CSV table of C-alpha atoms and ligand atoms in Angstrom, one decimal:
chain,number,residue,atom,x,y,z
A,1,MET,CA,0.0,0.0,0.1
A,2,ARG,CA,1.4,3.2,-1.1
A,3,VAL,CA,1.1,6.4,1.2
A,4,THR,CA,4.1,8.4,0.7
A,5,ALA,CA,5.7,10.7,3.0
A,6,SER,CA,5.8,14.2,2.0
A,7,VAL,CA,8.0,17.0,3.3
A,8,ALA,CA,6.0,19.5,1.6
A,9,ALA,CA,2.7,18.3,2.8
A,10,THR,CA,3.9,18.3,6.1
A,11,ALA,CA,5.4,21.6,6.2
A,12,ALA,CA,2.1,22.9,4.7
A,13,ALA,CA,0.2,21.7,7.7
A,14,ALA,CA,2.6,23.3,10.0
A,15,MET,CA,3.1,26.5,7.9
A,16,MET,CA,2.7,28.9,10.8
A,17,ALA,CA,6.2,27.8,12.2
A,18,VAL,CA,7.9,27.6,8.6
A,19,PRO,CA,9.5,30.2,6.7
A,20,ALA,CA,8.3,31.1,3.1
A,21,VAL,CA,9.1,28.0,0.6
A,22,LEU,CA,12.2,28.7,-0.6
A,23,ALA,CA,12.9,29.2,-4.4
A,24,ALA,CA,15.1,26.4,-5.7
A,25,SER,CA,18.2,28.8,-6.4
A,26,GLN,CA,18.2,30.4,-3.0
A,27,CYS,CA,20.1,27.4,-1.2
A,28,ASN,CA,22.8,28.7,0.2
A,29,GLU,CA,26.3,27.5,1.4
A,30,TRP,CA,25.0,26.9,5.0
A,31,SER,CA,21.7,25.5,3.9
A,32,PRO,CA,22.9,23.5,1.0
A,33,CYS,CA,20.5,20.6,0.4
A,34,TYR,CA,17.1,21.1,-1.6
A,35,ARG,CA,14.2,19.0,-0.8
A,36,GLU,CA,10.9,19.6,-1.8
A,37,GLY,CA,11.0,23.1,-1.8
A,38,TYR,CA,13.0,23.7,1.2
A,39,CYS,CA,17.0,24.2,1.9
A,40,ASN,CA,18.6,22.6,5.0
A,41,SER,CA,22.0,21.3,6.0
A,42,ASN,CA,20.8,18.1,7.7
A,43,ALA,CA,20.4,14.6,6.7
A,44,MET,CA,16.5,14.7,6.1
A,45,PHE,CA,17.5,16.9,3.1
A,46,CYS,CA,21.1,16.0,2.2
A,47,MET,CA,21.1,12.2,2.3
A,48,TRP,CA,21.1,10.5,-0.9
A,49,GLY,CA,17.7,9.9,-2.3
A,50,LEU,CA,16.0,12.8,-0.2
A,51,CYS,CA,18.2,15.6,-1.6
A,52,ASP,CA,17.6,17.2,-5.1
A,53,SER,CA,21.2,17.5,-6.4
A,54,SER,CA,20.2,19.5,-9.2
A,55,LEU,CA,18.3,22.2,-7.0
A,56,SER,CA,20.7,22.2,-4.6
A,57,TYR,CA,23.2,25.1,-3.6
A,58,ASN,CA,25.7,23.1,-6.0
A,59,SER,CA,26.3,20.0,-8.1
A,60,THR,CA,28.3,18.5,-4.7
A,61,SER,CA,25.7,19.7,-1.8
A,62,CYS,CA,23.8,16.3,-1.7
A,63,TRP,CA,25.6,13.5,-0.3
A,64,GLN,CA,26.7,10.7,-2.3
A,65,PRO,CA,24.8,7.5,-1.9
A,66,GLU,CA,26.4,5.1,0.5
A,67,SER,CA,27.7,1.7,-0.8
A,68,CYS,CA,25.6,-1.4,-0.1
A,69,LEU,CA,27.6,-2.9,2.9
A,70,SER,CA,27.1,-7.0,3.5
A,71,GLN,CA,26.2,-7.0,7.6
A,72,THR,CA,24.0,-8.1,10.1
A,73,VAL,CA,22.6,-5.5,12.3
A,74,ASP,CA,21.3,-7.1,15.5
A,75,PHE,CA,20.0,-3.7,17.2
A,76,THR,CA,22.1,-4.5,20.5
A,77,SER,CA,23.7,-1.1,20.3
A,78,SER,CA,21.8,2.2,20.5
A,79,SER,CA,23.8,3.7,17.5
A,80,ASP,CA,22.3,1.2,15.5
A,81,ALA,CA,19.4,3.5,14.7
A,82,ILE,CA,19.1,7.1,15.7
A,83,SER,CA,17.1,10.0,15.0
A,84,ILE,CA,17.8,11.3,11.5
A,85,ASP,CA,18.5,14.9,13.1
A,86,ASN,CA,21.5,13.3,14.6
A,87,TYR,CA,22.8,11.7,11.5
A,88,SER,CA,26.1,13.1,10.3
A,89,GLY,CA,26.2,11.1,7.3
A,90,ASN,CA,28.5,8.4,8.2
A,91,PRO,CA,26.8,5.1,7.5
A,92,ALA,CA,29.7,3.5,9.4
A,93,ASN,CA,28.3,4.8,12.7
A,94,ASN,CA,24.6,4.3,12.2
A,95,ALA,CA,23.1,1.4,10.1
A,96,PHE,CA,19.4,3.2,10.3
A,97,VAL,CA,18.0,6.5,10.9
A,98,SER,CA,14.3,7.2,12.1
A,99,VAL,CA,13.0,9.7,10.0
A,100,PHE,CA,9.7,11.2,12.0
A,101,ASP,CA,9.7,13.7,14.8
A,102,PRO,CA,8.3,12.6,17.5
A,103,ASP,CA,10.6,9.7,17.0
A,104,TYR,CA,8.6,6.8,18.3
A,105,SER,CA,11.4,4.3,17.3
A,106,SER,CA,13.9,2.9,19.9
A,107,VAL,CA,16.7,0.2,20.4
A,108,ALA,CA,15.6,-1.8,23.5
A,109,ASN,CA,16.6,-5.3,24.5
A,110,GLY,CA,18.1,-6.6,21.5
A,111,ASN,CA,15.4,-5.0,19.2
A,112,LEU,CA,14.5,-2.3,16.7
A,113,VAL,CA,11.2,-1.3,18.0
A,114,LEU,CA,8.9,0.9,16.1
A,115,SER,CA,5.7,2.3,18.0
A,116,MET,CA,2.6,3.9,16.8
A,117,LYS,CA,0.7,6.2,19.5
A,118,TYR,CA,-2.5,8.3,19.2
A,119,ASP,CA,-2.2,12.0,17.6
A,120,SER,CA,-5.2,13.5,19.0
A,121,THR,CA,-4.6,16.6,16.7
A,122,GLN,CA,-4.9,14.3,13.6
A,123,GLY,CA,-7.4,11.7,15.1
A,124,LYS,CA,-5.2,9.0,14.2
A,125,GLY,CA,-2.1,7.2,15.0
A,126,PHE,CA,1.3,8.4,14.5
A,127,GLY,CA,4.0,6.0,13.8
A,128,ALA,CA,7.4,5.5,12.8
A,129,THR,CA,9.7,4.9,9.6
A,130,VAL,CA,13.3,3.9,9.9
A,131,ASP,CA,15.6,3.7,6.8
A,132,ALA,CA,18.8,2.2,6.3
A,133,THR,CA,21.5,4.5,5.6
A,134,HIS,CA,23.4,2.1,3.1
A,135,THR,CA,22.1,1.8,-0.2
A,136,PHE,CA,21.0,-1.5,-1.8
A,137,LEU,CA,20.7,-2.8,-5.2
A,138,TYR,CA,20.5,-6.3,-5.7
A,139,GLY,CA,21.2,-8.8,-3.1
A,140,LYS,CA,19.4,-10.6,-0.3
A,141,ALA,CA,17.8,-8.8,2.8
A,142,THR,CA,16.4,-10.9,5.7
A,143,ALA,CA,14.6,-9.3,8.6
A,144,ARG,CA,13.6,-11.2,11.8
A,145,VAL,CA,10.3,-9.4,12.8
A,146,LYS,CA,7.5,-9.5,15.0
A,147,THR,CA,4.8,-7.6,13.6
A,148,ALA,CA,2.1,-5.2,15.1
A,149,SER,CA,-0.7,-7.2,14.0
A,150,VAL,CA,-2.5,-7.2,17.2
A,151,ALA,CA,-5.4,-4.6,16.0
A,152,ASN,CA,-7.6,-3.7,13.3
A,153,GLY,CA,-5.9,-0.8,11.0
A,154,VAL,CA,-2.1,-1.3,12.4
A,155,VAL,CA,0.1,-2.0,9.2
A,156,SER,CA,3.8,-3.0,9.7
A,157,SER,CA,6.2,-3.2,6.8
A,158,PHE,CA,9.6,-4.2,5.7
A,159,ILE,CA,10.3,-2.8,2.4
A,160,PHE,CA,13.0,-1.8,0.0
A,161,ARG,CA,12.4,1.4,-1.9
A,162,SER,CA,13.9,3.8,-4.0
A,163,ASP,CA,12.6,7.4,-3.2
A,164,VAL,CA,14.2,8.6,-6.3
A,165,THR,CA,12.4,6.1,-9.0
A,166,GLY,CA,9.6,4.8,-6.8
A,167,ASP,CA,11.0,1.3,-7.3
A,168,GLU,CA,9.6,-0.8,-4.2
A,169,ILE,CA,9.6,-4.3,-2.8
A,170,ASP,CA,7.5,-5.3,0.3
A,171,PHE,CA,6.5,-7.3,3.1
A,172,GLU,CA,3.6,-5.8,4.8
A,173,TRP,CA,1.3,-6.9,7.5
A,174,VAL,CA,-2.3,-5.7,8.0
A,175,GLY,CA,-3.9,-5.6,11.4
A,176,LYS,CA,-6.9,-7.1,10.3
A,177,ALA,CA,-5.2,-10.2,9.0
A,178,PRO,CA,-2.7,-11.4,11.9
A,179,THR,CA,-2.0,-14.8,10.2
A,180,GLN,CA,-1.1,-13.1,6.9
A,181,VAL,CA,1.9,-11.7,5.5
A,182,GLN,CA,1.5,-9.8,1.9
A,183,THR,CA,4.3,-9.5,-0.6
A,184,ASN,CA,4.0,-6.5,-3.2
A,185,TYR,CA,6.3,-4.5,-5.5
A,186,TYR,CA,5.9,-1.4,-7.2
A,187,TYR,CA,7.9,-0.3,-10.7
A,188,ARG,CA,8.5,3.6,-10.8
A,189,ASP,CA,5.9,4.7,-8.4
A,190,VAL,CA,2.9,3.1,-10.6
A,191,LEU,CA,0.3,2.2,-8.8
A,192,ASN,CA,-1.0,-1.3,-9.6
A,193,TYR,CA,-3.3,-3.1,-7.3
A,194,GLN,CA,-3.2,-6.8,-9.1
A,195,LEU,CA,0.4,-7.0,-7.6
A,196,MET,CA,0.0,-7.8,-4.2
A,197,ILE,CA,-0.1,-11.6,-2.9
A,198,PRO,CA,-1.2,-12.6,0.6
A,199,TYR,CA,0.2,-15.7,2.4
A,200,THR,CA,-1.1,-17.3,5.3
A,201,MET,CA,1.0,-18.1,8.1
A,202,ALA,CA,1.0,-18.4,11.8
A,203,ASP,CA,0.2,-15.3,13.8
A,204,THR,CA,2.7,-12.7,12.7
A,205,SER,CA,2.4,-10.5,15.8
A,206,ALA,CA,2.7,-13.7,18.1
A,207,ASP,CA,6.5,-14.9,17.3
A,208,TYR,CA,9.5,-13.5,15.2
A,209,HIS,CA,10.1,-14.9,11.5
A,210,ASP,CA,12.5,-14.3,9.1
A,211,TYR,CA,11.3,-12.5,6.0
A,212,THR,CA,13.7,-12.5,3.4
A,213,PHE,CA,13.6,-11.1,-0.2
A,214,ASP,CA,16.2,-12.3,-2.9
A,215,TRP,CA,16.5,-9.5,-5.4
A,216,SER,CA,18.5,-10.1,-8.6
A,217,ALA,CA,18.5,-8.3,-12.0
A,218,ASP,CA,16.4,-11.5,-13.1
A,219,GLN,CA,14.0,-11.9,-10.3
A,220,ILE,CA,12.7,-11.1,-6.8
A,221,VAL,CA,12.1,-14.4,-4.3
A,222,TRP,CA,10.1,-13.8,-1.3
A,223,SER,CA,10.6,-16.4,1.6
A,224,VAL,CA,9.4,-16.6,5.0
A,225,ASP,CA,11.8,-18.9,7.8
A,226,GLY,CA,13.6,-20.2,4.5
A,227,THR,CA,10.4,-21.3,2.6
A,228,VAL,CA,9.9,-19.5,-0.9
A,229,ILE,CA,6.4,-17.9,-0.9
A,230,ARG,CA,6.6,-15.9,-4.1
A,231,THR,CA,9.1,-15.7,-7.2
A,232,LEU,CA,8.7,-12.9,-9.7
A,233,ASN,CA,10.4,-13.0,-12.7
A,234,ARG,CA,11.7,-9.9,-14.4
A,235,ALA,CA,10.7,-11.8,-17.8
A,236,ASP,CA,7.2,-11.9,-16.7
A,237,THR,CA,6.9,-8.1,-16.1
A,238,TYR,CA,7.4,-7.3,-19.9
A,239,ASN,CA,5.0,-4.7,-21.4
A,240,ALA,CA,5.0,-5.3,-25.2
A,241,ALA,CA,3.2,-2.1,-25.7
A,242,ASN,CA,6.2,-0.1,-24.8
A,243,GLY,CA,8.7,-2.5,-24.7
A,244,THR,CA,9.8,-2.3,-20.9
A,245,TYR,CA,10.1,-4.5,-17.9
A,246,ALA,CA,7.9,-3.3,-15.0
A,247,PHE,CA,10.5,-4.9,-12.7
A,248,PRO,CA,12.2,-2.9,-9.8
A,249,ASP,CA,15.6,-2.2,-10.9
A,250,THR,CA,17.0,0.8,-9.5
A,251,MET,CA,18.9,1.8,-6.3
A,252,GLY,CA,17.3,2.4,-2.7
A,253,ARG,CA,17.2,1.7,0.7
A,254,VAL,CA,15.7,-1.1,2.9
A,255,ALA,CA,12.9,0.5,5.4
A,256,PHE,CA,10.8,-0.6,8.5
A,257,SER,CA,7.6,1.0,9.0
A,258,ILE,CA,4.5,1.1,11.1
A,259,TRP,CA,1.3,3.1,10.5
A,260,ASP,CA,-2.2,3.6,10.9
A,261,GLY,CA,-3.7,2.2,7.9
A,262,GLY,CA,-7.4,2.0,9.7
A,263,ASN,CA,-7.7,5.5,10.5
A,264,SER,CA,-6.0,6.8,7.4
A,265,GLY,CA,-9.1,8.5,5.8
A,266,ALA,CA,-8.6,6.7,2.5
A,267,GLU,CA,-11.3,4.3,2.3
A,268,GLY,CA,-9.4,1.6,0.1
A,269,THR,CA,-6.5,2.0,2.7
A,270,GLU,CA,-8.9,1.5,5.4
A,271,GLU,CA,-10.9,-1.7,4.0
A,272,TRP,CA,-7.2,-3.2,3.4
A,273,ALA,CA,-5.9,-2.5,6.7
A,274,GLY,CA,-9.0,-3.1,8.8
A,275,THR,CA,-11.0,-0.2,10.1
A,276,PRO,CA,-11.3,1.6,12.5
A,277,THR,CA,-8.1,1.2,14.7
A,278,PRO,CA,-8.8,0.9,18.0
A,279,TRP,CA,-7.4,3.6,20.3
A,280,THR,CA,-7.1,5.0,23.7
A,281,ALA,CA,-4.9,7.6,24.9
A,282,SER,CA,-2.3,5.4,26.3
A,283,THR,CA,-2.7,3.1,23.7
A,284,VAL,CA,1.0,1.7,22.0
A,285,TYR,CA,1.4,-0.7,19.1
A,286,SER,CA,5.1,-2.0,18.4
A,287,MET,CA,6.6,-4.0,15.7
A,288,TYR,CA,10.1,-5.6,16.8
A,289,VAL,CA,12.9,-6.2,14.4
A,290,GLU,CA,15.4,-8.5,16.1
A,291,SER,CA,17.8,-8.3,13.0
A,292,ILE,CA,18.5,-7.6,9.7
A,293,THR,CA,20.7,-9.4,7.5
A,294,ILE,CA,22.0,-7.7,4.3
A,295,GLU,CA,23.9,-9.6,1.3
A,296,CYS,CA,24.9,-7.2,-1.3
A,297,SER,CA,25.3,-8.8,-4.7
A,298,GLY,CA,25.0,-6.0,-7.2
A,299,SER,CA,27.7,-3.2,-7.6
A,300,THR,CA,28.6,-2.0,-4.5
A,301,ASP,CA,30.5,0.7,-6.1
A,302,THR,CA,27.3,3.2,-5.7
A,303,SER,CA,29.4,6.0,-7.5
A,304,SER,CA,29.7,4.7,-10.8
A,305,SER,CA,27.2,2.7,-13.1
A,306,SER,CA,24.5,2.0,-10.9
A,307,VAL,CA,24.0,5.7,-10.1
A,308,ASP,CA,23.8,6.7,-13.8
A,309,ASP,CA,21.7,3.9,-14.9
A,310,GLN,CA,19.2,5.3,-12.4
A,311,THR,CA,19.6,8.6,-13.1
A,312,SER,CA,19.2,8.2,-17.0
A,313,ALA,CA,16.1,6.3,-16.3
A,314,THR,CA,14.6,9.2,-14.4
A,315,ASP,CA,16.1,12.0,-15.6
A,316,THR,CA,12.7,14.1,-15.1
A,317,ASP,CA,13.2,13.5,-11.2
A,318,GLY,CA,16.3,15.9,-11.7
A,319,TYR,CA,18.5,13.6,-9.4
A,320,SER,CA,22.1,14.3,-10.8
A,321,SER,CA,24.2,11.2,-11.0
A,322,ASP,CA,27.2,13.4,-9.3
A,323,ALA,CA,25.2,13.9,-6.2
A,324,GLY,CA,27.3,14.4,-3.4
A,325,SER,CA,30.7,13.2,-4.9
A,326,GLY,CA,32.5,15.7,-2.9
A,327,SER,CA,31.2,15.1,0.3
A,328,SER,CA,31.5,11.3,1.2
A,329,ASN,CA,30.7,11.8,4.9
A,330,GLY,CA,28.3,14.5,5.1
A,331,SER,CA,29.6,18.2,4.9
A,332,GLY,CA,26.4,19.2,6.1
A,333,ASN,CA,26.7,17.8,9.9
A,334,GLY,CA,23.2,17.8,11.3
A,335,ALA,CA,24.3,18.9,14.6
A,336,SER,CA,25.7,22.3,13.0
A,337,SER,CA,22.6,23.0,11.0
A,338,GLN,CA,22.5,26.6,10.1
A,339,GLN,CA,19.2,26.8,8.9
A,340,LYS,CA,16.1,24.4,10.2
A,341,CYS,CA,13.5,25.2,8.0
A,342,ILE,CA,10.8,22.4,8.5
A,343,PRO,CA,9.6,19.4,10.7
A,344,ARG,CA,10.5,16.2,9.8
A,345,PRO,CA,7.4,14.5,7.5
A,346,THR,CA,4.4,13.1,9.6
A,347,ALA,CA,3.4,10.6,6.8
A,348,ALA,CA,4.1,7.2,6.6
A,349,TYR,CA,4.4,4.6,3.6
B,1,NAG,C1,30.3,23.3,-3.8
B,1,NAG,O1,30.4,24.3,-2.4
B,1,NAG,C2,31.0,23.7,-1.5
B,1,NAG,C3,31.0,24.7,-0.1
B,1,NAG,O2,31.1,26.1,-0.6
B,1,NAG,C4,32.7,23.7,-1.8
B,1,NAG,O3,33.5,23.1,-1.0
B,1,NAG,C5,32.7,22.9,-3.5
B,1,NAG,O4,34.0,22.9,-3.8
B,1,NAG,C6,31.5,23.2,-4.3
B,1,NAG,N1,31.5,22.4,-5.4
B,1,NAG,C7,31.4,23.1,-6.7
B,1,NAG,C8,31.7,21.6,-7.8
B,1,NAG,O5,31.3,23.9,-7.1
B,2,NAG,C1,20.4,13.8,19.5
B,2,NAG,O1,21.6,13.6,20.4
B,2,NAG,C2,21.3,14.5,21.5
B,2,NAG,C3,22.7,13.9,22.4
B,2,NAG,O2,22.7,12.5,22.6
B,2,NAG,C4,20.1,13.8,22.3
B,2,NAG,O3,20.0,14.8,23.4
B,2,NAG,C5,18.7,14.4,21.3
B,2,NAG,O4,17.6,14.1,22.1
B,2,NAG,C6,19.0,13.7,19.9
B,2,NAG,N1,18.2,14.3,19.0
B,2,NAG,C7,17.0,13.6,18.8
B,2,NAG,C8,15.5,14.1,17.9
B,2,NAG,O5,16.8,12.1,19.1
B,3,NAG,C1,4.8,1.3,-20.5
B,3,NAG,O1,3.2,0.9,-20.5
B,3,NAG,C2,2.9,0.5,-19.2
B,3,NAG,C3,1.2,0.2,-19.3
B,3,NAG,O2,0.5,1.0,-19.7
B,3,NAG,C4,2.8,2.2,-18.2
B,3,NAG,O3,2.3,1.5,-17.1
B,3,NAG,C5,4.1,2.4,-18.5
B,3,NAG,O4,4.6,3.7,-17.6
B,3,NAG,C6,4.9,2.5,-19.7
B,3,NAG,N1,6.3,2.8,-19.3
B,3,NAG,C7,7.1,3.6,-20.3
B,3,NAG,C8,8.4,3.8,-19.8
B,3,NAG,O5,6.4,3.9,-21.1
B,4,NAG,C1,33.5,13.6,8.4
B,4,NAG,O1,33.8,15.2,8.2
B,4,NAG,C2,34.1,15.6,9.5
B,4,NAG,C3,34.0,17.1,9.2
B,4,NAG,O2,34.5,17.6,8.0
B,4,NAG,C4,35.6,15.2,9.8
B,4,NAG,O3,36.0,16.1,10.9
B,4,NAG,C5,35.4,13.6,9.8
B,4,NAG,O4,36.9,13.1,10.1
B,4,NAG,C6,35.0,13.1,8.6
B,4,NAG,N1,34.6,11.6,9.0
B,4,NAG,C7,35.1,10.6,8.2
B,4,NAG,C8,34.8,9.2,8.7
B,4,NAG,O5,35.5,10.9,7.0
């Protein structure tokens, strides 16, 4: 289910506290990174995939994409996931960043915990989204997850997503179907509601299970506890009308998210997630990630061909292939932000 986070929408909602939208050319040296109408120097704006290189201060303002790293993150250290506000741009220090404010994610008892609480001003739950700091293009990702499918409307997800192109590979769990995991994918943000496939299993909120997607240039294989539950062949996504394959093939990041589908206000989403989501002032819904193992198999040299391929496929997005080549470690350290224009997004996907 696609509900994309938008800085602009959030900023508009909080316009009282926000300076005027800046024109593209107005990003200065101290707030060099452009994203959705605003300039800033912190990771929320400068991280590759979020930052629009063509409209930033100069062609090297956006941080370059961090190479894929084969690793297991077991969430035993609080530095494994931090608020993006405190992320300085070095993925070696922090494997994940939490992007919402308030930040309802934490590292606790050997888990990454993503929680959702009631937001009375919006009349719905406010969740959490945690993004990997390393990029990913082909390889295997296995997350050991206990979902928040304990009540109608609560959506948990483990996904790969490219914010640049809209390619996405999903595991999603909806509160109304605790004994189900749904697999899905998107190609270039094209909405197609025919692509989701549910798989019935044990209660996903009762125990941890290993959820794996194994992605190559030829196929995506989704597995649960080592059992293949779905295979998508690139060859089967061929569209003869225009000679394209509707198959995810661009660089992005893996991410976890919890959000309120049951009170989303969108009829289709509410029906899909279960509705309404039951809330009291003190209700907290949580999903738990015990570990994630990444095995990169594509090019890990993200500064070369993979970026160019992606850029040429999406030139209208204006993301430049040389994004950030001059600042491998994040020249715009969040801690020294000169100008903090807007709050972090409040919408989840
Ligand atoms: C971009 O601006 C930074 C900061 O002023 C500077 O160090 C860098 O050399 C500039 N890069 C280009 C390509 O102009
Ligand atoms: C950033 O780190 C500081 C120092 O550890 C901490 O006090 C602050 O709460 C952190 N900010 C966020 C948004 O987590
Ligand atoms: C190819 O056709 C499909 C189906 O009409 C469409 O969704 C997609 O955007 C097209 N791709 C291109 C590159 O035109
Ligand atoms: C990152 O940049 C800061 C500030 O320029 C510098 O002090 C630090 O050594 C750099 N870290 C790495 C890992 O390059």
